């Protein structure tokens, strides 16, 4: 799954792929942090973490797991988390995970502090300033001007 950060909610479909169920089958579904970090409250992280039990039966062969995504204002690389299936009863799980990629939607605009610089030939150099005009530079990212 690949979603824009502004999606609000990503819906992941979990289905019985092969065979028929005679009775109920249960398993646990939970999110696992990758480069994206989930918290119980959406405002604290990149997505709202999920942990629940799903029950499948002869008439219930699909479930949709909804995961809220936080549209923050940070300039970031695209981030990922995993939705994992485990603790199965009466069913075999394969594959037991899917990866969700959150595509960042912030931009960064940088520009020169001045449109024009004047310097004499004898000075040998000129200092030119560049500033962030829109957006935030997260820690660990630098901008090099050559």
mmCIF file with all atom_site columns, C-alpha atoms in Angstrom:
data_model
loop_
_atom_site.group_PDB
_atom_site.id
_atom_site.type_symbol
_atom_site.label_atom_id
_atom_site.label_alt_id
_atom_site.label_comp_id
_atom_site.label_asym_id
_atom_site.label_entity_id
_atom_site.label_seq_id
_atom_site.pdbx_PDB_ins_code
_atom_site.Cartn_x
_atom_site.Cartn_y
_atom_site.Cartn_z
_atom_site.occupancy
_atom_site.B_iso_or_equiv
_atom_site.pdbx_formal_charge
_atom_site.auth_seq_id
_atom_site.auth_comp_id
_atom_site.auth_asym_id
_atom_site.auth_atom_id
_atom_site.pdbx_PDB_model_num
ATOM 1   C CA . UNK A 1 1   ? 0.000   0.000   0.000  1.00 0.00 ? 1   UNK A CA 1
ATOM 2   C CA . UNK A 1 2   ? 1.268   3.479   -0.904 1.00 0.00 ? 2   UNK A CA 1
ATOM 3   C CA . UNK A 1 3   ? -0.713  6.477   0.377  1.00 0.00 ? 3   UNK A CA 1
ATOM 4   C CA . UNK A 1 4   ? -0.328  10.246  0.437  1.00 0.00 ? 4   UNK A CA 1
ATOM 5   C CA . UNK A 1 5   ? 0.233   11.725  3.883  1.00 0.00 ? 5   UNK A CA 1
ATOM 6   C CA . UNK A 1 6   ? -3.009  13.715  3.440  1.00 0.00 ? 6   UNK A CA 1
ATOM 7   C CA . UNK A 1 7   ? -5.117  10.546  2.890  1.00 0.00 ? 7   UNK A CA 1
ATOM 8   C CA . UNK A 1 8   ? -6.591  10.698  6.409  1.00 0.00 ? 8   UNK A CA 1
ATOM 9   C CA . UNK A 1 9   ? -7.252  6.950   6.641  1.00 0.00 ? 9   UNK A CA 1
ATOM 10  C CA . UNK A 1 10  ? -5.648  4.021   4.839  1.00 0.00 ? 10  UNK A CA 1
ATOM 11  C CA . UNK A 1 11  ? -7.943  0.989   4.517  1.00 0.00 ? 11  UNK A CA 1
ATOM 12  C CA . UNK A 1 12  ? -6.161  -2.368  4.356  1.00 0.00 ? 12  UNK A CA 1
ATOM 13  C CA . UNK A 1 13  ? -8.199  -5.361  3.201  1.00 0.00 ? 13  UNK A CA 1
ATOM 14  C CA . UNK A 1 14  ? -7.524  -8.701  4.935  1.00 0.00 ? 14  UNK A CA 1
ATOM 15  C CA . UNK A 1 15  ? -9.071  -11.672 3.102  1.00 0.00 ? 15  UNK A CA 1
ATOM 16  C CA . UNK A 1 16  ? -9.277  -15.450 3.131  1.00 0.00 ? 16  UNK A CA 1
ATOM 17  C CA . UNK A 1 17  ? -7.326  -16.277 -0.024 1.00 0.00 ? 17  UNK A CA 1
ATOM 18  C CA . UNK A 1 18  ? -7.681  -20.062 -0.362 1.00 0.00 ? 18  UNK A CA 1
ATOM 19  C CA . UNK A 1 19  ? -10.057 -22.689 0.915  1.00 0.00 ? 19  UNK A CA 1
ATOM 20  C CA . UNK A 1 20  ? -13.274 -22.552 2.880  1.00 0.00 ? 20  UNK A CA 1
ATOM 21  C CA . UNK A 1 21  ? -13.775 -22.119 6.597  1.00 0.00 ? 21  UNK A CA 1
ATOM 22  C CA . UNK A 1 22  ? -15.895 -24.714 8.412  1.00 0.00 ? 22  UNK A CA 1
ATOM 23  C CA . UNK A 1 23  ? -15.871 -22.727 11.651 1.00 0.00 ? 23  UNK A CA 1
ATOM 24  C CA . UNK A 1 24  ? -14.378 -19.526 12.980 1.00 0.00 ? 24  UNK A CA 1
ATOM 25  C CA . UNK A 1 25  ? -10.744 -18.546 12.513 1.00 0.00 ? 25  UNK A CA 1
ATOM 26  C CA . UNK A 1 26  ? -9.141  -15.768 14.550 1.00 0.00 ? 26  UNK A CA 1
ATOM 27  C CA . UNK A 1 27  ? -5.885  -13.879 14.523 1.00 0.00 ? 27  UNK A CA 1
ATOM 28  C CA . UNK A 1 28  ? -4.329  -10.711 15.872 1.00 0.00 ? 28  UNK A CA 1
ATOM 29  C CA . UNK A 1 29  ? -3.680  -7.692  13.646 1.00 0.00 ? 29  UNK A CA 1
ATOM 30  C CA . UNK A 1 30  ? -1.260  -5.002  14.746 1.00 0.00 ? 30  UNK A CA 1
ATOM 31  C CA . UNK A 1 31  ? 0.833   -2.202  13.309 1.00 0.00 ? 31  UNK A CA 1
ATOM 32  C CA . UNK A 1 32  ? 4.615   -2.337  13.677 1.00 0.00 ? 32  UNK A CA 1
ATOM 33  C CA . UNK A 1 33  ? 6.780   0.759   13.377 1.00 0.00 ? 33  UNK A CA 1
ATOM 34  C CA . UNK A 1 34  ? 9.219   1.052   10.508 1.00 0.00 ? 34  UNK A CA 1
ATOM 35  C CA . UNK A 1 35  ? 10.531  4.503   9.704  1.00 0.00 ? 35  UNK A CA 1
ATOM 36  C CA . UNK A 1 36  ? 7.007   5.785   10.481 1.00 0.00 ? 36  UNK A CA 1
ATOM 37  C CA . UNK A 1 37  ? 6.123   5.871   14.173 1.00 0.00 ? 37  UNK A CA 1
ATOM 38  C CA . UNK A 1 38  ? 2.668   5.015   15.475 1.00 0.00 ? 38  UNK A CA 1
ATOM 39  C CA . UNK A 1 39  ? 1.128   6.064   18.774 1.00 0.00 ? 39  UNK A CA 1
ATOM 40  C CA . UNK A 1 40  ? -2.240  5.396   20.419 1.00 0.00 ? 40  UNK A CA 1
ATOM 41  C CA . UNK A 1 41  ? -3.171  9.040   19.731 1.00 0.00 ? 41  UNK A CA 1
ATOM 42  C CA . UNK A 1 42  ? -2.805  10.267  16.169 1.00 0.00 ? 42  UNK A CA 1
ATOM 43  C CA . UNK A 1 43  ? -1.453  13.716  17.100 1.00 0.00 ? 43  UNK A CA 1
ATOM 44  C CA . UNK A 1 44  ? 1.715   12.133  18.545 1.00 0.00 ? 44  UNK A CA 1
ATOM 45  C CA . UNK A 1 45  ? 2.944   10.162  15.544 1.00 0.00 ? 45  UNK A CA 1
ATOM 46  C CA . UNK A 1 46  ? 2.885   9.497   11.820 1.00 0.00 ? 46  UNK A CA 1
ATOM 47  C CA . UNK A 1 47  ? -0.099  7.133   12.137 1.00 0.00 ? 47  UNK A CA 1
ATOM 48  C CA . UNK A 1 48  ? -2.422  5.826   14.834 1.00 0.00 ? 48  UNK A CA 1
ATOM 49  C CA . UNK A 1 49  ? -1.290  2.388   15.942 1.00 0.00 ? 49  UNK A CA 1
ATOM 50  C CA . UNK A 1 50  ? -3.757  -0.507  15.715 1.00 0.00 ? 50  UNK A CA 1
ATOM 51  C CA . UNK A 1 51  ? -4.024  -3.777  17.615 1.00 0.00 ? 51  UNK A CA 1
ATOM 52  C CA . UNK A 1 52  ? -7.134  -5.948  17.382 1.00 0.00 ? 52  UNK A CA 1
ATOM 53  C CA . UNK A 1 53  ? -8.461  -9.458  16.932 1.00 0.00 ? 53  UNK A CA 1
ATOM 54  C CA . UNK A 1 54  ? -10.217 -10.382 13.709 1.00 0.00 ? 54  UNK A CA 1
ATOM 55  C CA . UNK A 1 55  ? -12.678 -13.268 13.435 1.00 0.00 ? 55  UNK A CA 1
ATOM 56  C CA . UNK A 1 56  ? -13.366 -14.972 10.128 1.00 0.00 ? 56  UNK A CA 1
ATOM 57  C CA . UNK A 1 57  ? -16.118 -17.503 9.509  1.00 0.00 ? 57  UNK A CA 1
ATOM 58  C CA . UNK A 1 58  ? -17.942 -19.223 6.645  1.00 0.00 ? 58  UNK A CA 1
ATOM 59  C CA . UNK A 1 59  ? -19.911 -16.036 5.928  1.00 0.00 ? 59  UNK A CA 1
ATOM 60  C CA . UNK A 1 60  ? -17.204 -13.507 6.899  1.00 0.00 ? 60  UNK A CA 1
ATOM 61  C CA . UNK A 1 61  ? -14.127 -13.894 4.665  1.00 0.00 ? 61  UNK A CA 1
ATOM 62  C CA . UNK A 1 62  ? -12.931 -10.267 4.551  1.00 0.00 ? 62  UNK A CA 1
ATOM 63  C CA . UNK A 1 63  ? -12.158 -7.501  7.048  1.00 0.00 ? 63  UNK A CA 1
ATOM 64  C CA . UNK A 1 64  ? -11.076 -3.929  6.446  1.00 0.00 ? 64  UNK A CA 1
ATOM 65  C CA . UNK A 1 65  ? -8.542  -2.502  8.893  1.00 0.00 ? 65  UNK A CA 1
ATOM 66  C CA . UNK A 1 66  ? -8.622  1.303   8.956  1.00 0.00 ? 66  UNK A CA 1
ATOM 67  C CA . UNK A 1 67  ? -5.481  3.144   10.057 1.00 0.00 ? 67  UNK A CA 1
ATOM 68  C CA . UNK A 1 68  ? -5.457  6.922   10.550 1.00 0.00 ? 68  UNK A CA 1
ATOM 69  C CA . UNK A 1 69  ? -2.516  8.803   9.008  1.00 0.00 ? 69  UNK A CA 1
ATOM 70  C CA . UNK A 1 70  ? -1.242  12.092  10.477 1.00 0.00 ? 70  UNK A CA 1
ATOM 71  C CA . UNK A 1 71  ? -0.820  14.881  7.908  1.00 0.00 ? 71  UNK A CA 1
ATOM 72  C CA . UNK A 1 72  ? 1.906   16.729  9.807  1.00 0.00 ? 72  UNK A CA 1
ATOM 73  C CA . UNK A 1 73  ? 3.779   19.811  8.610  1.00 0.00 ? 73  UNK A CA 1
ATOM 74  C CA . UNK A 1 74  ? 7.289   18.324  8.700  1.00 0.00 ? 74  UNK A CA 1
ATOM 75  C CA . UNK A 1 75  ? 9.439   17.881  5.610  1.00 0.00 ? 75  UNK A CA 1
ATOM 76  C CA . UNK A 1 76  ? 10.362  14.192  5.772  1.00 0.00 ? 76  UNK A CA 1
ATOM 77  C CA . UNK A 1 77  ? 11.413  11.310  3.625  1.00 0.00 ? 77  UNK A CA 1
ATOM 78  C CA . UNK A 1 78  ? 8.661   8.843   2.761  1.00 0.00 ? 78  UNK A CA 1
ATOM 79  C CA . UNK A 1 79  ? 8.038   6.577   5.746  1.00 0.00 ? 79  UNK A CA 1
ATOM 80  C CA . UNK A 1 80  ? 6.814   3.020   6.220  1.00 0.00 ? 80  UNK A CA 1
ATOM 81  C CA . UNK A 1 81  ? 5.099   0.831   8.774  1.00 0.00 ? 81  UNK A CA 1
ATOM 82  C CA . UNK A 1 82  ? 3.903   -2.778  8.692  1.00 0.00 ? 82  UNK A CA 1
ATOM 83  C CA . UNK A 1 83  ? 0.491   -4.307  9.363  1.00 0.00 ? 83  UNK A CA 1
ATOM 84  C CA . UNK A 1 84  ? 1.213   -7.748  10.804 1.00 0.00 ? 84  UNK A CA 1
ATOM 85  C CA . UNK A 1 85  ? -1.006  -10.804 11.309 1.00 0.00 ? 85  UNK A CA 1
ATOM 86  C CA . UNK A 1 86  ? -0.184  -13.259 14.120 1.00 0.00 ? 86  UNK A CA 1
ATOM 87  C CA . UNK A 1 87  ? -1.568  -15.670 16.759 1.00 0.00 ? 87  UNK A CA 1
ATOM 88  C CA . UNK A 1 88  ? -3.772  -17.517 14.280 1.00 0.00 ? 88  UNK A CA 1
ATOM 89  C CA . UNK A 1 89  ? -6.272  -20.185 15.290 1.00 0.00 ? 89  UNK A CA 1
ATOM 90  C CA . UNK A 1 90  ? -7.817  -22.557 12.742 1.00 0.00 ? 90  UNK A CA 1
ATOM 91  C CA . UNK A 1 91  ? -6.138  -20.816 9.801  1.00 0.00 ? 91  UNK A CA 1
ATOM 92  C CA . UNK A 1 92  ? -2.715  -20.499 8.185  1.00 0.00 ? 92  UNK A CA 1
ATOM 93  C CA . UNK A 1 93  ? -1.464  -16.969 7.612  1.00 0.00 ? 93  UNK A CA 1
ATOM 94  C CA . UNK A 1 94  ? 0.511   -16.227 4.466  1.00 0.00 ? 94  UNK A CA 1
ATOM 95  C CA . UNK A 1 95  ? 1.837   -13.692 3.889  1.00 0.00 ? 95  UNK A CA 1
ATOM 96  C CA . UNK A 1 96  ? 1.719   -12.462 7.472  1.00 0.00 ? 96  UNK A CA 1
ATOM 97  C CA . UNK A 1 97  ? 2.377   -8.773  6.797  1.00 0.00 ? 97  UNK A CA 1
ATOM 98  C CA . UNK A 1 98  ? 1.937   -5.905  4.369  1.00 0.00 ? 98  UNK A CA 1
ATOM 99  C CA . UNK A 1 99  ? 3.933   -2.690  4.217  1.00 0.00 ? 99  UNK A CA 1
ATOM 100 C CA . UNK A 1 100 ? 2.293   0.734   4.108  1.00 0.00 ? 100 UNK A CA 1
ATOM 101 C CA . UNK A 1 101 ? 4.330   3.632   2.676  1.00 0.00 ? 101 UNK A CA 1
ATOM 102 C CA . UNK A 1 102 ? 3.316   7.174   3.623  1.00 0.00 ? 102 UNK A CA 1
ATOM 103 C CA . UNK A 1 103 ? 4.389   9.630   0.902  1.00 0.00 ? 103 UNK A CA 1
ATOM 104 C CA . UNK A 1 104 ? 5.307   13.008  2.397  1.00 0.00 ? 104 UNK A CA 1
ATOM 105 C CA . UNK A 1 105 ? 3.381   15.981  1.026  1.00 0.00 ? 105 UNK A CA 1
ATOM 106 C CA . UNK A 1 106 ? 5.404   18.909  2.379  1.00 0.00 ? 106 UNK A CA 1
ATOM 107 C CA . UNK A 1 107 ? 7.637   20.944  0.165  1.00 0.00 ? 107 UNK A CA 1
ATOM 108 C CA . UNK A 1 108 ? 10.676  22.980  0.948  1.00 0.00 ? 108 UNK A CA 1
ATOM 109 C CA . UNK A 1 109 ? 11.331  26.302  -0.725 1.00 0.00 ? 109 UNK A CA 1
ATOM 110 C CA . UNK A 1 110 ? 14.741  27.907  -0.368 1.00 0.00 ? 110 UNK A CA 1
ATOM 111 C CA . UNK A 1 111 ? 15.956  31.121  -1.947 1.00 0.00 ? 111 UNK A CA 1
ATOM 112 C CA . UNK A 1 112 ? 18.597  33.814  -1.954 1.00 0.00 ? 112 UNK A CA 1
ATOM 113 C CA . UNK A 1 113 ? 18.220  36.529  0.696  1.00 0.00 ? 113 UNK A CA 1
ATOM 114 C CA . UNK A 1 114 ? 18.940  39.178  -1.950 1.00 0.00 ? 114 UNK A CA 1
ATOM 115 C CA . UNK A 1 115 ? 18.224  39.321  -5.668 1.00 0.00 ? 115 UNK A CA 1
ATOM 116 C CA . UNK A 1 116 ? 21.449  41.156  -6.495 1.00 0.00 ? 116 UNK A CA 1
ATOM 117 C CA . UNK A 1 117 ? 24.913  41.425  -4.906 1.00 0.00 ? 117 UNK A CA 1
ATOM 118 C CA . UNK A 1 118 ? 27.593  44.005  -5.705 1.00 0.00 ? 118 UNK A CA 1
ATOM 119 C CA . UNK A 1 119 ? 31.271  43.405  -4.953 1.00 0.00 ? 119 UNK A CA 1
ATOM 120 C CA . UNK A 1 120 ? 34.536  44.882  -6.128 1.00 0.00 ? 120 UNK A CA 1
ATOM 121 C CA . UNK A 1 121 ? 37.048  42.758  -8.008 1.00 0.00 ? 121 UNK A CA 1
ATOM 122 C CA . UNK A 1 122 ? 39.679  43.344  -5.306 1.00 0.00 ? 122 UNK A CA 1
ATOM 123 C CA . UNK A 1 123 ? 37.595  41.701  -2.561 1.00 0.00 ? 123 UNK A CA 1
ATOM 124 C CA . UNK A 1 124 ? 38.165  38.237  -4.029 1.00 0.00 ? 124 UNK A CA 1
ATOM 125 C CA . UNK A 1 125 ? 34.910  36.750  -2.730 1.00 0.00 ? 125 UNK A CA 1
ATOM 126 C CA . UNK A 1 126 ? 31.324  37.508  -1.840 1.00 0.00 ? 126 UNK A CA 1
ATOM 127 C CA . UNK A 1 127 ? 29.101  35.985  0.837  1.00 0.00 ? 127 UNK A CA 1
ATOM 128 C CA . UNK A 1 128 ? 25.693  34.984  -0.507 1.00 0.00 ? 128 UNK A CA 1
ATOM 129 C CA . UNK A 1 129 ? 22.956  34.002  1.960  1.00 0.00 ? 129 UNK A CA 1
ATOM 130 C CA . UNK A 1 130 ? 20.276  31.412  1.274  1.00 0.00 ? 130 UNK A CA 1
ATOM 131 C CA . UNK A 1 131 ? 17.263  30.971  3.558  1.00 0.00 ? 131 UNK A CA 1
ATOM 132 C CA . UNK A 1 132 ? 14.306  28.648  3.937  1.00 0.00 ? 132 UNK A CA 1
ATOM 133 C CA . UNK A 1 133 ? 11.326  30.588  2.574  1.00 0.00 ? 133 UNK A CA 1
ATOM 134 C CA . UNK A 1 134 ? 8.633   27.969  3.149  1.00 0.00 ? 134 UNK A CA 1
ATOM 135 C CA . UNK A 1 135 ? 8.616   24.686  5.064  1.00 0.00 ? 135 UNK A CA 1
ATOM 136 C CA . UNK A 1 136 ? 10.808  23.286  7.812  1.00 0.00 ? 136 UNK A CA 1
ATOM 137 C CA . UNK A 1 137 ? 14.115  21.460  7.512  1.00 0.00 ? 137 UNK A CA 1
ATOM 138 C CA . UNK A 1 138 ? 14.006  18.442  9.844  1.00 0.00 ? 138 UNK A CA 1
ATOM 139 C CA . UNK A 1 139 ? 17.062  17.631  11.907 1.00 0.00 ? 139 UNK A CA 1
ATOM 140 C CA . UNK A 1 140 ? 19.623  15.558  10.060 1.00 0.00 ? 140 UNK A CA 1
ATOM 141 C CA . UNK A 1 141 ? 18.977  17.144  6.659  1.00 0.00 ? 141 UNK A CA 1
ATOM 142 C CA . UNK A 1 142 ? 21.298  19.788  5.259  1.00 0.00 ? 142 UNK A CA 1
ATOM 143 C CA . UNK A 1 143 ? 21.226  21.925  2.153  1.00 0.00 ? 143 UNK A CA 1
ATOM 144 C CA . UNK A 1 144 ? 24.466  22.458  0.210  1.00 0.00 ? 144 UNK A CA 1
ATOM 145 C CA . UNK A 1 145 ? 24.843  25.250  -2.329 1.00 0.00 ? 145 UNK A CA 1
ATOM 146 C CA . UNK A 1 146 ? 27.719  25.073  -4.821 1.00 0.00 ? 146 UNK A CA 1
#
